[in-house]
Amino acid sequence: MVGSASAVEGYGTMRRYSRHLITHADHPIAAPLHGDSFRAVLAAAMNHSGGGKRLLDLGCGQAMWPLTALTGWEGSFAVGVDTAADSLEWARAEASRLGVADRLTLHEADAARFAAEEPEEPFDVVLCVGATHAFGGLLSTLAAASRQLAPGGCVVVGEGFWEREPGPDVLDALGAVPGDYTDLGTTVDRVTAADWEPVYAHTSTRDEWDEYEWCWTGSLARWALDHPDHPHAGEARETAAAHRAAWLHGYRGTLGFVTMVLRDAR
Ligand SMILES: C[S@@+](CC[C@H](N)C(=O)[O-])C[C@H]1O[C@@H](n2cnc3c(N)ncnc32)[C@H](O)[C@@H]1O
């Protein structure tokens, strides 16, 4: 399990139907990383970003990256941007519980629009994990992040790649086209060709993917069974089943995920 349980359990068991919060009740980091790899990536960025501690998370979800930075790095300050109001509400409650609410600012906004604005003060770490689609892809995400980045800072980008060539079933299951991703080597080549240098990275393992997907589908199915008379119970159970089938009969072993810590080499 990843993350803190107390605030999470409230949403996993409550009657209100908030699909995103229920699917991430057991795994609030919305990416296939175990706690250890998540902390290693964050430490690589925070400890090697010019000594500063200002962090921006574009597409922050429940803000687990900022929250963990704020609790682990004294004097750090974080900004999170996401369009999902319920995820931000969860993050605010969790920030209060952890006693870091005064160092976290959350914006309900489109990340690309937010990043297009000149920052009042640039950030030492800019994250975009699992949300590059909001910028139109990997390289446009890096271009947007660089506008927010202080000299010597790090960008953390989490992106999918093809572990092997996807067949039509996989593409169908993901609603993807082959050009959405490349293989891992080509993904890194694209990044370095744009003058970004990977200074650390983590490639999600099969185990991390499995835990992530079992948590996602399991907590949603559990919620449906626990609230059989809820108007969304049927939909929740069907969504869990459809997602599980898309994963197990589709993209498991084909879709990979890499989280890179990058320095601007220009
Ligand atoms: C896969 S989740 C990753 C969340 C978070 N980065 C993490 O690692 O836990 C993708 C997030 O991007 C957000 N998102 C999608 N499109 C967005 C947009 N245009 N602007 C801001 N956030 C967006 C979603 O609401 C969701 O919270």
Coordinates of C-alpha atoms and ligand atoms in Angstrom, one line a residue:
M1 CA 0.0 0.0 0.0
V2 CA 1.2 3.5 -0.7
G3 CA 0.5 6.7 1.2
S4 CA -1.3 7.5 4.4
A5 CA -4.4 5.5 5.4
S6 CA -6.5 7.7 7.6
A7 CA -7.7 10.4 5.2
V8 CA -7.8 7.8 2.4
E9 CA -10.1 5.3 4.3
G10 CA -12.7 8.0 4.7
Y11 CA -13.2 8.1 1.0
G12 CA -12.9 4.4 0.3
T13 CA -15.7 3.6 2.6
M14 CA -17.9 6.7 2.5
R15 CA -21.3 6.7 0.7
R16 CA -20.5 9.5 -1.6
Y17 CA -19.5 8.2 -5.1
S18 CA -16.3 9.9 -6.2
R19 CA -14.8 7.4 -8.6
H20 CA -11.3 8.8 -8.7
L21 CA -11.0 8.9 -4.9
I22 CA -12.5 5.4 -4.5
T23 CA -10.2 3.9 -7.2
H24 CA -7.2 5.5 -5.4
A25 CA -8.3 4.8 -1.9
D26 CA -5.6 2.2 -1.4
H27 CA -3.0 3.8 -3.7
P28 CA -3.3 7.6 -3.7
I29 CA -0.3 8.0 -6.0
A30 CA -2.1 7.7 -9.4
A31 CA 0.8 6.0 -11.1
P32 CA 2.3 2.5 -10.9
L33 CA 5.0 3.2 -8.3
H34 CA 5.6 1.5 -5.0
G35 CA 6.3 3.7 -2.0
D36 CA 10.1 3.1 -2.1
S37 CA 10.5 4.0 -5.8
F38 CA 8.2 7.0 -5.3
R39 CA 10.4 8.3 -2.4
A40 CA 13.6 7.6 -4.3
V41 CA 12.4 9.6 -7.4
L42 CA 11.3 12.4 -5.2
A43 CA 14.5 12.5 -3.2
A44 CA 16.6 12.5 -6.4
A45 CA 14.7 15.6 -7.5
M46 CA 14.5 17.4 -4.2
N47 CA 18.2 16.8 -3.2
H48 CA 19.7 17.7 -6.6
S49 CA 17.7 20.8 -7.6
G50 CA 20.0 23.6 -6.8
G51 CA 19.3 23.5 -3.0
G52 CA 15.9 25.2 -3.4
K53 CA 12.7 23.7 -2.2
R54 CA 10.0 25.2 -4.4
L55 CA 7.9 22.5 -6.1
L56 CA 5.2 22.7 -8.7
D57 CA 3.1 19.7 -9.6
L58 CA 1.2 19.9 -12.9
G59 CA -1.7 17.4 -12.8
C60 CA -1.1 16.8 -9.1
G61 CA -4.2 14.6 -8.5
Q62 CA -4.3 14.0 -4.7
A63 CA -1.0 15.9 -4.4
M64 CA 0.9 13.0 -3.0
W65 CA 4.2 14.2 -4.5
P66 CA 3.8 17.7 -3.0
L67 CA 2.5 16.4 0.4
T68 CA 5.4 14.0 0.7
A69 CA 7.9 16.7 -0.2
L70 CA 6.4 19.1 2.4
T71 CA 6.6 16.6 5.2
G72 CA 10.1 15.4 4.2
W73 CA 11.9 18.6 3.4
E74 CA 11.7 21.3 6.0
G75 CA 10.9 24.8 4.7
S76 CA 9.7 23.5 1.3
F77 CA 6.8 25.1 -0.4
A78 CA 4.5 23.5 -3.0
V79 CA 2.0 24.4 -5.6
G80 CA -0.4 21.8 -7.2
V81 CA -2.6 22.2 -10.2
D82 CA -5.4 19.9 -11.3
T83 CA -8.8 20.0 -12.8
A84 CA -10.3 17.4 -10.4
A85 CA -12.0 19.3 -7.5
D86 CA -12.5 16.2 -5.4
S87 CA -8.8 15.2 -5.6
L88 CA -7.9 18.7 -4.5
E89 CA -10.4 18.6 -1.7
W90 CA -8.8 15.4 -0.5
A91 CA -5.3 17.0 -0.7
R92 CA -6.4 20.0 1.3
A93 CA -7.8 17.8 4.1
E94 CA -4.6 15.7 4.0
A95 CA -2.4 18.8 4.2
S96 CA -4.3 20.0 7.3
R97 CA -4.0 16.6 8.9
L98 CA -0.2 16.6 8.2
G99 CA 0.2 20.2 9.4
V100 CA 1.6 21.5 6.1
A101 CA -1.5 23.3 4.8
D102 CA 0.3 26.7 5.2
R103 CA 3.0 25.6 2.7
L104 CA 0.7 24.1 0.0
T105 CA -1.3 26.1 -2.6
L106 CA -3.7 24.2 -4.8
H107 CA -5.3 25.5 -8.0
E108 CA -8.3 24.0 -9.7
A109 CA -7.2 24.8 -13.2
D110 CA -6.0 23.5 -16.5
A111 CA -2.3 22.7 -16.1
A112 CA -1.3 23.8 -19.6
R113 CA -2.9 27.2 -19.1
F114 CA -1.4 27.5 -15.7
A115 CA 2.1 26.7 -17.0
A116 CA 1.8 29.1 -19.8
E117 CA 1.8 32.0 -17.4
E118 CA 5.2 33.5 -16.2
P119 CA 5.8 32.3 -12.6
E120 CA 6.2 35.0 -9.9
E121 CA 9.2 33.0 -8.7
P122 CA 10.5 29.9 -10.6
F123 CA 10.3 26.4 -9.1
D124 CA 13.2 24.1 -8.2
V125 CA 11.2 21.0 -9.0
V126 CA 8.5 20.8 -11.6
L127 CA 6.5 17.5 -11.8
C128 CA 4.1 16.1 -14.3
V129 CA 3.5 12.4 -13.6
G130 CA 0.8 10.7 -15.7
A131 CA -0.6 13.9 -17.0
T132 CA 1.5 14.7 -20.1
H133 CA -1.7 14.4 -22.2
A134 CA -2.8 17.7 -20.7
F135 CA 0.1 19.3 -22.6
G136 CA -0.3 17.3 -25.8
G137 CA 2.6 14.8 -25.1
L138 CA 6.0 14.4 -23.6
L139 CA 8.1 17.1 -25.3
S140 CA 5.4 19.8 -25.1
T141 CA 5.2 18.9 -21.4
L142 CA 8.9 19.5 -21.0
A143 CA 8.7 22.8 -22.9
A144 CA 5.9 24.0 -20.6
A145 CA 7.8 22.8 -17.5
S146 CA 10.9 24.6 -18.5
R147 CA 9.1 28.0 -18.4
Q148 CA 8.4 27.4 -14.7
L149 CA 11.9 26.0 -13.8
A150 CA 14.6 27.7 -11.9
P151 CA 18.2 27.4 -13.2
G152 CA 19.7 24.1 -11.9
G153 CA 16.2 22.7 -11.1
C154 CA 14.8 19.3 -12.1
V155 CA 11.7 18.2 -14.0
V156 CA 10.1 15.0 -12.9
V157 CA 8.1 13.5 -15.8
G158 CA 6.1 10.2 -15.6
E159 CA 5.2 8.8 -19.0
G160 CA 4.0 5.6 -20.6
F161 CA 6.0 3.7 -23.2
W162 CA 5.5 0.5 -25.1
E163 CA 7.3 -2.5 -23.5
R164 CA 6.5 -4.3 -26.7
E165 CA 4.6 -3.4 -29.9
P166 CA 0.9 -3.1 -29.1
G167 CA -1.5 -5.2 -31.0
P168 CA -5.0 -4.0 -32.0
D169 CA -6.5 -5.5 -28.8
V170 CA -4.2 -3.5 -26.6
L171 CA -4.8 -0.3 -28.5
D172 CA -8.5 -1.0 -28.3
A173 CA -8.4 -1.6 -24.5
L174 CA -6.5 1.7 -24.0
G175 CA -8.3 3.7 -26.6
A176 CA -4.8 4.5 -27.9
V177 CA -2.9 4.7 -31.2
P178 CA 0.6 3.2 -31.8
G179 CA 2.1 6.7 -32.0
D180 CA 0.9 7.7 -28.5
Y181 CA 4.1 6.1 -27.1
T182 CA 7.4 4.7 -28.3
D183 CA 9.7 2.1 -26.8
L184 CA 11.7 3.0 -23.7
G185 CA 15.0 3.6 -25.6
T186 CA 13.3 5.9 -28.1
T187 CA 11.4 7.7 -25.3
V188 CA 14.7 8.6 -23.6
D189 CA 16.3 9.5 -27.0
R190 CA 13.5 12.0 -27.7
V191 CA 14.1 13.5 -24.3
T192 CA 17.9 13.8 -24.7
A193 CA 17.5 15.1 -28.3
A194 CA 15.5 18.0 -26.8
D195 CA 18.5 18.7 -24.5
W196 CA 17.2 17.2 -21.3
E197 CA 19.5 15.0 -19.3
P198 CA 18.1 12.1 -17.2
V199 CA 19.9 12.3 -13.8
Y200 CA 17.7 9.6 -12.3
A201 CA 14.8 7.4 -13.4
H202 CA 12.6 4.6 -12.3
T203 CA 11.0 2.1 -14.7
S204 CA 7.9 0.6 -13.1
T205 CA 8.1 -3.1 -12.6
R206 CA 5.4 -5.7 -13.3
D207 CA 4.8 -5.9 -9.5
E208 CA 4.2 -2.2 -9.3
W209 CA 1.8 -2.3 -12.2
D210 CA -0.1 -5.2 -10.7
E211 CA -0.4 -3.6 -7.3
Y212 CA -1.6 -0.4 -8.8
E213 CA -4.2 -2.1 -11.0
W214 CA -5.4 -4.5 -8.2
C215 CA -5.8 -1.5 -5.9
W216 CA -7.7 0.5 -8.6
T217 CA -10.1 -2.2 -9.5
G218 CA -10.3 -3.8 -6.1
S219 CA -11.3 -0.7 -4.1
L220 CA -13.9 0.2 -6.7
A221 CA -15.4 -3.3 -6.6
R222 CA -15.3 -3.3 -2.8
W223 CA -17.2 0.0 -2.7
A224 CA -19.9 -1.3 -5.0
L225 CA -20.4 -4.4 -2.9
D226 CA -20.4 -2.3 0.3
H227 CA -23.1 0.1 -1.1
P228 CA -25.4 -2.3 -3.0
D229 CA -28.4 0.1 -2.8
H230 CA -26.4 3.2 -4.1
P231 CA -27.5 4.5 -7.5
H232 CA -23.9 4.2 -8.7
A233 CA -23.3 0.7 -7.4
G234 CA -23.9 -1.1 -10.7
E235 CA -21.9 1.4 -12.7
A236 CA -19.0 1.1 -10.2
R237 CA -18.9 -2.7 -10.4
E238 CA -19.1 -2.6 -14.2
T239 CA -16.3 0.0 -14.4
A240 CA -14.1 -2.1 -12.1
A241 CA -14.8 -5.2 -14.3
A242 CA -14.2 -3.4 -17.6
H243 CA -10.9 -1.9 -16.3
R244 CA -9.7 -5.2 -15.0
A245 CA -10.4 -6.9 -18.3
A246 CA -8.7 -4.1 -20.3
W247 CA -5.7 -4.6 -18.1
L248 CA -5.5 -8.4 -17.8
H249 CA -6.6 -9.2 -21.4
G250 CA -5.1 -6.1 -22.9
Y251 CA -2.2 -3.8 -21.8
R252 CA -0.6 -5.8 -19.0
G253 CA 3.0 -6.3 -20.0
T254 CA 2.7 -4.0 -23.0
L255 CA 2.2 -0.6 -21.5
G256 CA 5.2 0.5 -19.4
F257 CA 5.7 3.5 -17.3
V258 CA 8.9 5.5 -16.7
T259 CA 9.4 8.3 -14.2
M260 CA 12.5 10.4 -15.1
V261 CA 14.3 13.1 -13.2
L262 CA 15.6 15.5 -15.8
R263 CA 18.0 18.5 -15.9
D264 CA 17.9 21.1 -18.6
A265 CA 21.2 20.7 -20.5
R266 CA 20.9 23.7 -22.8
Ligands
LIG1 C1 -2.8 9.7 -13.7 S1 -3.3 11.1 -12.7 C2 -1.7 11.5 -11.9 C3 -1.9 12.3 -10.6 C4 -0.6 12.6 -9.9 N1 0.4 13.3 -10.8 C5 0.0 11.4 -9.3 O1 1.1 11.0 -9.7 O2 -0.6 10.9 -8.3 C6 -3.5 12.4 -13.8 C7 -4.1 13.6 -13.2 O3 -4.1 14.6 -14.3 C8 -5.2 15.4 -14.1 N2 -5.5 16.2 -15.3 C9 -5.9 15.7 -16.5 N3 -6.0 16.7 -17.4 C10 -5.7 17.8 -16.8 C11 -5.5 19.2 -17.2 N4 -5.8 19.5 -18.4 N5 -5.1 20.1 -16.3 C12 -4.8 19.7 -15.0 N6 -4.9 18.4 -14.6 C13 -5.3 17.5 -15.4 C14 -6.3 14.5 -13.7 O4 -7.4 15.1 -13.0 C15 -5.5 13.5 -12.7 O5 -5.6 14.0 -11.4

